[in-house]
PDB file of C-alpha atoms and ligand atoms in Angstrom:
ATOM      1  CA  UNK T   1       0.000   0.000   0.000  1.00  0.00           C
ATOM      2  CA  UNK T   2       1.175   3.539  -0.782  1.00  0.00           C
ATOM      3  CA  UNK T   3       0.380   5.940   2.002  1.00  0.00           C
ATOM      4  CA  UNK T   4      -0.497   9.289   0.423  1.00  0.00           C
ATOM      5  CA  UNK T   5      -1.097  12.258   2.697  1.00  0.00           C
ATOM      6  CA  UNK T   6      -3.125  15.365   1.961  1.00  0.00           C
ATOM      7  CA  UNK T   7      -1.917  18.444   3.819  1.00  0.00           C
ATOM      8  CA  UNK T   8      -4.901  18.962   6.110  1.00  0.00           C
ATOM      9  CA  UNK T   9      -4.577  22.594   7.122  1.00  0.00           C
ATOM     10  CA  UNK T  10      -6.933  24.475   4.767  1.00  0.00           C
ATOM     11  CA  UNK T  11      -8.578  24.007   1.371  1.00  0.00           C
ATOM     12  CA  UNK T  12      -9.952  21.112  -0.692  1.00  0.00           C
ATOM     13  CA  UNK T  13      -8.755  18.355   1.643  1.00  0.00           C
ATOM     14  CA  UNK T  14     -11.668  15.894   1.727  1.00  0.00           C
ATOM     15  CA  UNK T  15     -12.084  16.040  -2.067  1.00  0.00           C
ATOM     16  CA  UNK T  16      -8.494  14.827  -2.567  1.00  0.00           C
ATOM     17  CA  UNK T  17      -8.903  12.140   0.104  1.00  0.00           C
ATOM     18  CA  UNK T  18     -12.039  10.946  -1.656  1.00  0.00           C
ATOM     19  CA  UNK T  19     -10.302  10.681  -5.049  1.00  0.00           C
ATOM     20  CA  UNK T  20      -7.309   8.865  -3.527  1.00  0.00           C
ATOM     21  CA  UNK T  21      -9.620   6.337  -1.867  1.00  0.00           C
ATOM     22  CA  UNK T  22     -10.750   5.254  -5.359  1.00  0.00           C
ATOM     23  CA  UNK T  23      -7.255   4.208  -6.431  1.00  0.00           C
ATOM     24  CA  UNK T  24      -6.209   0.639  -5.621  1.00  0.00           C
ATOM     25  CA  UNK T  25      -3.081   0.306  -3.466  1.00  0.00           C
ATOM     26  CA  UNK T  26      -3.425   3.813  -2.053  1.00  0.00           C
ATOM     27  CA  UNK T  27      -4.043   4.434   1.626  1.00  0.00           C
ATOM     28  CA  UNK T  28      -5.006   8.139   1.990  1.00  0.00           C
ATOM     29  CA  UNK T  29      -4.624  10.176   5.169  1.00  0.00           C
ATOM     30  CA  UNK T  30      -4.745  13.776   6.310  1.00  0.00           C
ATOM     31  CA  UNK T  31      -1.432  15.301   7.407  1.00  0.00           C
ATOM     32  CA  UNK T  32      -1.251  18.036  10.001  1.00  0.00           C
ATOM     33  CA  UNK T  33       1.601  17.374  12.391  1.00  0.00           C
ATOM     34  CA  UNK T  34       5.332  16.736  12.107  1.00  0.00           C
ATOM     35  CA  UNK T  35       4.887  13.083  13.106  1.00  0.00           C
ATOM     36  CA  UNK T  36       2.409  12.560  10.239  1.00  0.00           C
ATOM     37  CA  UNK T  37       5.038  13.645   7.705  1.00  0.00           C
ATOM     38  CA  UNK T  38       7.410  10.851   8.683  1.00  0.00           C
ATOM     39  CA  UNK T  39       4.713   8.230   8.020  1.00  0.00           C
ATOM     40  CA  UNK T  40       3.758   9.046   4.394  1.00  0.00           C
ATOM     41  CA  UNK T  41       5.136   7.990   0.991  1.00  0.00           C
ATOM     42  CA  UNK T  42       3.786  11.021  -0.882  1.00  0.00           C
ATOM     43  CA  UNK T  43       1.953  14.289  -0.203  1.00  0.00           C
ATOM     44  CA  UNK T  44      -0.702  16.425  -1.911  1.00  0.00           C
ATOM     45  CA  UNK T  45      -0.850  20.116  -1.051  1.00  0.00           C
ATOM     46  CA  UNK T  46      -4.441  21.076  -1.923  1.00  0.00           C
ATOM     47  CA  UNK T  47      -5.963  24.188  -3.415  1.00  0.00           C
ATOM     48  CA  UNK T  48      -7.350  26.800  -1.078  1.00  0.00           C
ATOM     49  CA  UNK T  49      -5.714  30.082  -0.148  1.00  0.00           C
ATOM     50  CA  UNK T  50      -1.935  30.003  -0.371  1.00  0.00           C
ATOM     51  CA  UNK T  51      -1.510  32.779   2.199  1.00  0.00           C
ATOM     52  CA  UNK T  52      -3.580  30.827   4.753  1.00  0.00           C
ATOM     53  CA  UNK T  53      -1.928  27.479   3.974  1.00  0.00           C
ATOM     54  CA  UNK T  54       1.516  29.106   4.093  1.00  0.00           C
ATOM     55  CA  UNK T  55       0.828  30.724   7.447  1.00  0.00           C
ATOM     56  CA  UNK T  56      -0.496  27.472   8.924  1.00  0.00           C
ATOM     57  CA  UNK T  57       2.555  25.550   7.648  1.00  0.00           C
ATOM     58  CA  UNK T  58       4.672  27.974   9.723  1.00  0.00           C
ATOM     59  CA  UNK T  59       2.358  27.885  12.755  1.00  0.00           C
ATOM     60  CA  UNK T  60       2.409  24.073  12.791  1.00  0.00           C
ATOM     61  CA  UNK T  61       6.241  24.068  12.395  1.00  0.00           C
ATOM     62  CA  UNK T  62       6.016  22.049   9.212  1.00  0.00           C
ATOM     63  CA  UNK T  63       8.308  24.103   6.946  1.00  0.00           C
ATOM     64  CA  UNK T  64      11.572  22.296   7.690  1.00  0.00           C
ATOM     65  CA  UNK T  65      10.164  18.736   7.958  1.00  0.00           C
ATOM     66  CA  UNK T  66       8.304  19.181   4.668  1.00  0.00           C
ATOM     67  CA  UNK T  67      11.285  20.683   2.851  1.00  0.00           C
ATOM     68  CA  UNK T  68      13.578  17.943   4.144  1.00  0.00           C
ATOM     69  CA  UNK T  69      11.337  15.112   2.930  1.00  0.00           C
ATOM     70  CA  UNK T  70      10.675  16.752  -0.435  1.00  0.00           C
ATOM     71  CA  UNK T  71      14.392  17.414  -0.968  1.00  0.00           C
ATOM     72  CA  UNK T  72      15.193  13.820  -0.133  1.00  0.00           C
ATOM     73  CA  UNK T  73      12.840  12.682  -2.906  1.00  0.00           C
ATOM     74  CA  UNK T  74       9.351  12.213  -1.443  1.00  0.00           C
ATOM     75  CA  UNK T  75       6.795  12.757  -4.234  1.00  0.00           C
ATOM     76  CA  UNK T  76       4.726  15.900  -3.720  1.00  0.00           C
ATOM     77  CA  UNK T  77       1.903  17.371  -5.779  1.00  0.00           C
ATOM     78  CA  UNK T  78       0.644  20.938  -5.367  1.00  0.00           C
ATOM     79  CA  UNK T  79      -2.754  21.791  -6.850  1.00  0.00           C
ATOM     80  CA  UNK T  80      -3.595  25.471  -7.371  1.00  0.00           C
ATOM     81  CA  UNK T  81      -2.658  27.155  -4.067  1.00  0.00           C
ATOM     82  CA  UNK T  82      -0.398  24.115  -3.557  1.00  0.00           C
ATOM     83  CA  UNK T  83       1.497  25.109  -6.717  1.00  0.00           C
ATOM     84  CA  UNK T  84       2.155  28.528  -5.139  1.00  0.00           C
ATOM     85  CA  UNK T  85       3.358  26.847  -1.933  1.00  0.00           C
ATOM     86  CA  UNK T  86       5.951  24.810  -3.898  1.00  0.00           C
ATOM     87  CA  UNK T  87       7.212  27.662  -6.124  1.00  0.00           C
ATOM     88  CA  UNK T  88      10.571  29.350  -5.651  1.00  0.00           C
ATOM     89  CA  UNK T  89       9.328  32.520  -7.393  1.00  0.00           C
ATOM     90  CA  UNK T  90       5.957  34.291  -7.309  1.00  0.00           C
ATOM     91  CA  UNK T  91       5.851  37.294  -9.629  1.00  0.00           C
ATOM     92  CA  UNK T  92       3.102  39.220  -7.848  1.00  0.00           C
ATOM     93  CA  UNK T  93       3.482  38.325  -4.192  1.00  0.00           C
ATOM     94  CA  UNK T  94       6.352  39.039  -1.802  1.00  0.00           C
ATOM     95  CA  UNK T  95       5.618  35.882   0.240  1.00  0.00           C
ATOM     96  CA  UNK T  96       7.529  32.646  -0.313  1.00  0.00           C
ATOM     97  CA  UNK T  97       6.549  29.311   1.194  1.00  0.00           C
ATOM     98  CA  UNK T  98       8.369  25.984   0.724  1.00  0.00           C
ATOM     99  CA  UNK T  99      10.477  27.281  -2.229  1.00  0.00           C
ATOM    100  CA  UNK T 100      11.390  23.855  -3.530  1.00  0.00           C
ATOM    101  CA  UNK T 101      10.350  23.905  -7.186  1.00  0.00           C
ATOM    102  CA  UNK T 102      12.157  25.899  -9.879  1.00  0.00           C
ATOM    103  CA  UNK T 103       9.054  27.571 -11.263  1.00  0.00           C
ATOM    104  CA  UNK T 104       7.887  31.168 -11.395  1.00  0.00           C
ATOM    105  CA  UNK T 105       4.124  31.542 -10.887  1.00  0.00           C
ATOM    106  CA  UNK T 106       1.559  34.328 -11.082  1.00  0.00           C
ATOM    107  CA  UNK T 107      -1.112  34.228  -8.389  1.00  0.00           C
ATOM    108  CA  UNK T 108      -4.683  34.718  -9.628  1.00  0.00           C
ATOM    109  CA  UNK T 109      -3.138  34.698 -13.100  1.00  0.00           C
ATOM    110  CA  UNK T 110      -6.423  34.757 -14.973  1.00  0.00           C
ATOM    111  CA  UNK T 111      -7.564  37.982 -13.357  1.00  0.00           C
ATOM    112  CA  UNK T 112     -11.128  38.887 -12.532  1.00  0.00           C
ATOM    113  CA  UNK T 113     -12.899  38.237 -15.792  1.00  0.00           C
ATOM    114  CA  UNK T 114     -11.770  34.650 -16.064  1.00  0.00           C
ATOM    115  CA  UNK T 115     -11.767  34.167 -12.333  1.00  0.00           C
ATOM    116  CA  UNK T 116     -13.065  30.594 -12.657  1.00  0.00           C
ATOM    117  CA  UNK T 117     -13.538  28.442 -15.737  1.00  0.00           C
ATOM    118  CA  UNK T 118     -13.557  24.868 -16.934  1.00  0.00           C
ATOM    119  CA  UNK T 119     -12.173  23.310 -20.082  1.00  0.00           C
ATOM    120  CA  UNK T 120     -11.220  19.887 -21.442  1.00  0.00           C
ATOM    121  CA  UNK T 121      -7.940  18.667 -22.863  1.00  0.00           C
ATOM    122  CA  UNK T 122      -6.459  15.615 -24.533  1.00  0.00           C
ATOM    123  CA  UNK T 123      -3.380  14.388 -22.760  1.00  0.00           C
ATOM    124  CA  UNK T 124      -2.597  10.955 -24.209  1.00  0.00           C
ATOM    125  CA  UNK T 125       0.308  10.396 -21.806  1.00  0.00           C
ATOM    126  CA  UNK T 126      -2.188  10.363 -18.928  1.00  0.00           C
ATOM    127  CA  UNK T 127      -5.520   9.248 -20.361  1.00  0.00           C
ATOM    128  CA  UNK T 128      -7.204   8.029 -23.529  1.00  0.00           C
ATOM    129  CA  UNK T 129     -10.271  10.123 -22.603  1.00  0.00           C
ATOM    130  CA  UNK T 130     -10.545  13.895 -22.505  1.00  0.00           C
ATOM    131  CA  UNK T 131      -9.576  15.310 -19.127  1.00  0.00           C
ATOM    132  CA  UNK T 132     -11.818  18.006 -17.569  1.00  0.00           C
ATOM    133  CA  UNK T 133      -9.942  20.902 -15.957  1.00  0.00           C
ATOM    134  CA  UNK T 134     -11.408  23.230 -13.335  1.00  0.00           C
ATOM    135  CA  UNK T 135      -9.625  26.529 -12.671  1.00  0.00           C
ATOM    136  CA  UNK T 136     -10.615  28.609  -9.630  1.00  0.00           C
ATOM    137  CA  UNK T 137      -8.737  31.894  -9.142  1.00  0.00           C
ATOM    138  CA  UNK T 138      -5.870  29.843 -10.437  1.00  0.00           C
ATOM    139  CA  UNK T 139      -2.180  30.610 -10.725  1.00  0.00           C
ATOM    140  CA  UNK T 140      -0.187  29.639 -13.797  1.00  0.00           C
ATOM    141  CA  UNK T 141       3.500  29.221 -14.451  1.00  0.00           C
ATOM    142  CA  UNK T 142       5.312  31.917 -16.427  1.00  0.00           C
ATOM    143  CA  UNK T 143       8.784  30.484 -16.356  1.00  0.00           C
ATOM    144  CA  UNK T 144      10.470  27.167 -15.578  1.00  0.00           C
ATOM    145  CA  UNK T 145      14.084  26.104 -15.132  1.00  0.00           C
ATOM    146  CA  UNK T 146      15.456  23.675 -17.767  1.00  0.00           C
ATOM    147  CA  UNK T 147      15.091  20.707 -15.392  1.00  0.00           C
ATOM    148  CA  UNK T 148      11.310  21.249 -15.201  1.00  0.00           C
ATOM    149  CA  UNK T 149       9.189  19.233 -17.640  1.00  0.00           C
ATOM    150  CA  UNK T 150       6.116  21.041 -18.985  1.00  0.00           C
ATOM    151  CA  UNK T 151       3.197  18.578 -19.008  1.00  0.00           C
ATOM    152  CA  UNK T 152       0.391  20.831 -20.179  1.00  0.00           C
ATOM    153  CA  UNK T 153      -0.298  24.311 -21.502  1.00  0.00           C
ATOM    154  CA  UNK T 154      -3.710  25.919 -21.843  1.00  0.00           C
ATOM    155  CA  UNK T 155      -3.844  29.060 -24.018  1.00  0.00           C
ATOM    156  CA  UNK T 156      -0.040  29.189 -23.987  1.00  0.00           C
ATOM    157  CA  UNK T 157       0.136  29.238 -20.199  1.00  0.00           C
ATOM    158  CA  UNK T 158       1.889  26.398 -18.395  1.00  0.00           C
ATOM    159  CA  UNK T 159      -0.693  24.756 -16.131  1.00  0.00           C
ATOM    160  CA  UNK T 160       0.978  21.439 -15.279  1.00  0.00           C
ATOM    161  CA  UNK T 161       4.658  20.665 -14.833  1.00  0.00           C
ATOM    162  CA  UNK T 162       6.997  18.276 -13.108  1.00  0.00           C
ATOM    163  CA  UNK T 163      10.490  18.461 -11.675  1.00  0.00           C
ATOM    164  CA  UNK T 164      11.648  14.990 -10.633  1.00  0.00           C
ATOM    165  CA  UNK T 165       9.548  14.114  -7.547  1.00  0.00           C
ATOM    166  CA  UNK T 166       7.533  17.365  -7.659  1.00  0.00           C
ATOM    167  CA  UNK T 167       4.323  17.893  -9.624  1.00  0.00           C
ATOM    168  CA  UNK T 168       2.364  21.158  -9.835  1.00  0.00           C
ATOM    169  CA  UNK T 169      -1.018  21.823 -11.466  1.00  0.00           C
ATOM    170  CA  UNK T 170      -2.970  25.097 -11.695  1.00  0.00           C
ATOM    171  CA  UNK T 171      -6.303  23.301 -11.800  1.00  0.00           C
ATOM    172  CA  UNK T 172      -8.307  21.053  -9.462  1.00  0.00           C
ATOM    173  CA  UNK T 173      -8.590  17.388 -10.559  1.00  0.00           C
ATOM    174  CA  UNK T 174     -10.152  16.622  -7.146  1.00  0.00           C
ATOM    175  CA  UNK T 175     -13.259  18.595  -8.174  1.00  0.00           C
ATOM    176  CA  UNK T 176     -13.961  16.451 -11.252  1.00  0.00           C
ATOM    177  CA  UNK T 177     -14.835  12.797 -11.787  1.00  0.00           C
ATOM    178  CA  UNK T 178     -11.567  12.129 -13.553  1.00  0.00           C
ATOM    179  CA  UNK T 179      -8.827  10.218 -11.751  1.00  0.00           C
ATOM    180  CA  UNK T 180      -6.037  10.616 -14.335  1.00  0.00           C
ATOM    181  CA  UNK T 181      -3.886  13.051 -12.373  1.00  0.00           C
ATOM    182  CA  UNK T 182      -4.365  11.187  -9.084  1.00  0.00           C
ATOM    183  CA  UNK T 183      -3.309   7.973 -10.829  1.00  0.00           C
ATOM    184  CA  UNK T 184      -0.350   9.720 -12.429  1.00  0.00           C
ATOM    185  CA  UNK T 185       0.746  11.018  -9.025  1.00  0.00           C
ATOM    186  CA  UNK T 186       0.360   7.642  -7.351  1.00  0.00           C
ATOM    187  CA  UNK T 187       2.595   6.186 -10.062  1.00  0.00           C
ATOM    188  CA  UNK T 188       5.307   8.687  -9.104  1.00  0.00           C
ATOM    189  CA  UNK T 189       5.521   6.823  -5.781  1.00  0.00           C
TER     190      UNK T 189
HETATM  191  N1  LIG O   1      -6.039  32.281  -5.535  1.00  0.00           N
HETATM  192  C1  LIG O   1      -5.587  31.336  -4.546  1.00  0.00           C
HETATM  193  C2  LIG O   1      -4.225  31.733  -3.989  1.00  0.00           C
HETATM  194  O1  LIG O   1      -3.594  32.594  -4.482  1.00  0.00           O
HETATM  195  C3  LIG O   1      -5.515  29.932  -5.119  1.00  0.00           C
HETATM  196  C4  LIG O   1      -6.896  29.469  -5.489  1.00  0.00           C
HETATM  197  C5  LIG O   1      -7.122  28.004  -5.375  1.00  0.00           C
HETATM  198  O2  LIG O   1      -6.327  27.250  -4.801  1.00  0.00           O
HETATM  199  N2  LIG O   1      -8.240  27.578  -5.890  1.00  0.00           N
HETATM  200  O3  LIG O   1      -3.784  31.138  -3.056  1.00  0.00           O
END
């Protein structure tokens, strides 16, 4: 069994746990304390509000334990606000959080008019069916280091990318009925 944690501080926690419970060989759990971090094989940082999640990571003294495990190779996946938490650079915010992934993101990148939207994409590497994507006040990636693999662009913006054990997506697969990204992440473990 692969024990996959969902950072349980703020945001779409139960939705990720629910999706993970549908994948064979995955044992999902919520992660809140230092001791929980030692017990998992992989971690999802959910969407929500990056400023709130970032502050709670500090308040719960999770910054160093999380960074240490991620740097030693534990698979981690940040969705939406989680992408911001992983990023080393944020163009329009002075705050930095875990700073582990060599990506430069824009918070609320789609601005007010396109605040939230859904679309569908073909991504044969992950699924033979079309994958629905839900964006909610989403960030996107404006720049990546050469070691970062771009997985998906929507309207020229990078919305999914991977750097070794780290995956970041702008959208919310946990709010759809599609398991492709959760399966992909579990295969990184
Ligand atoms: N706009 C949020 C932020 O900047 C992210 C939104 C989300 O996770 N759905 O943290």
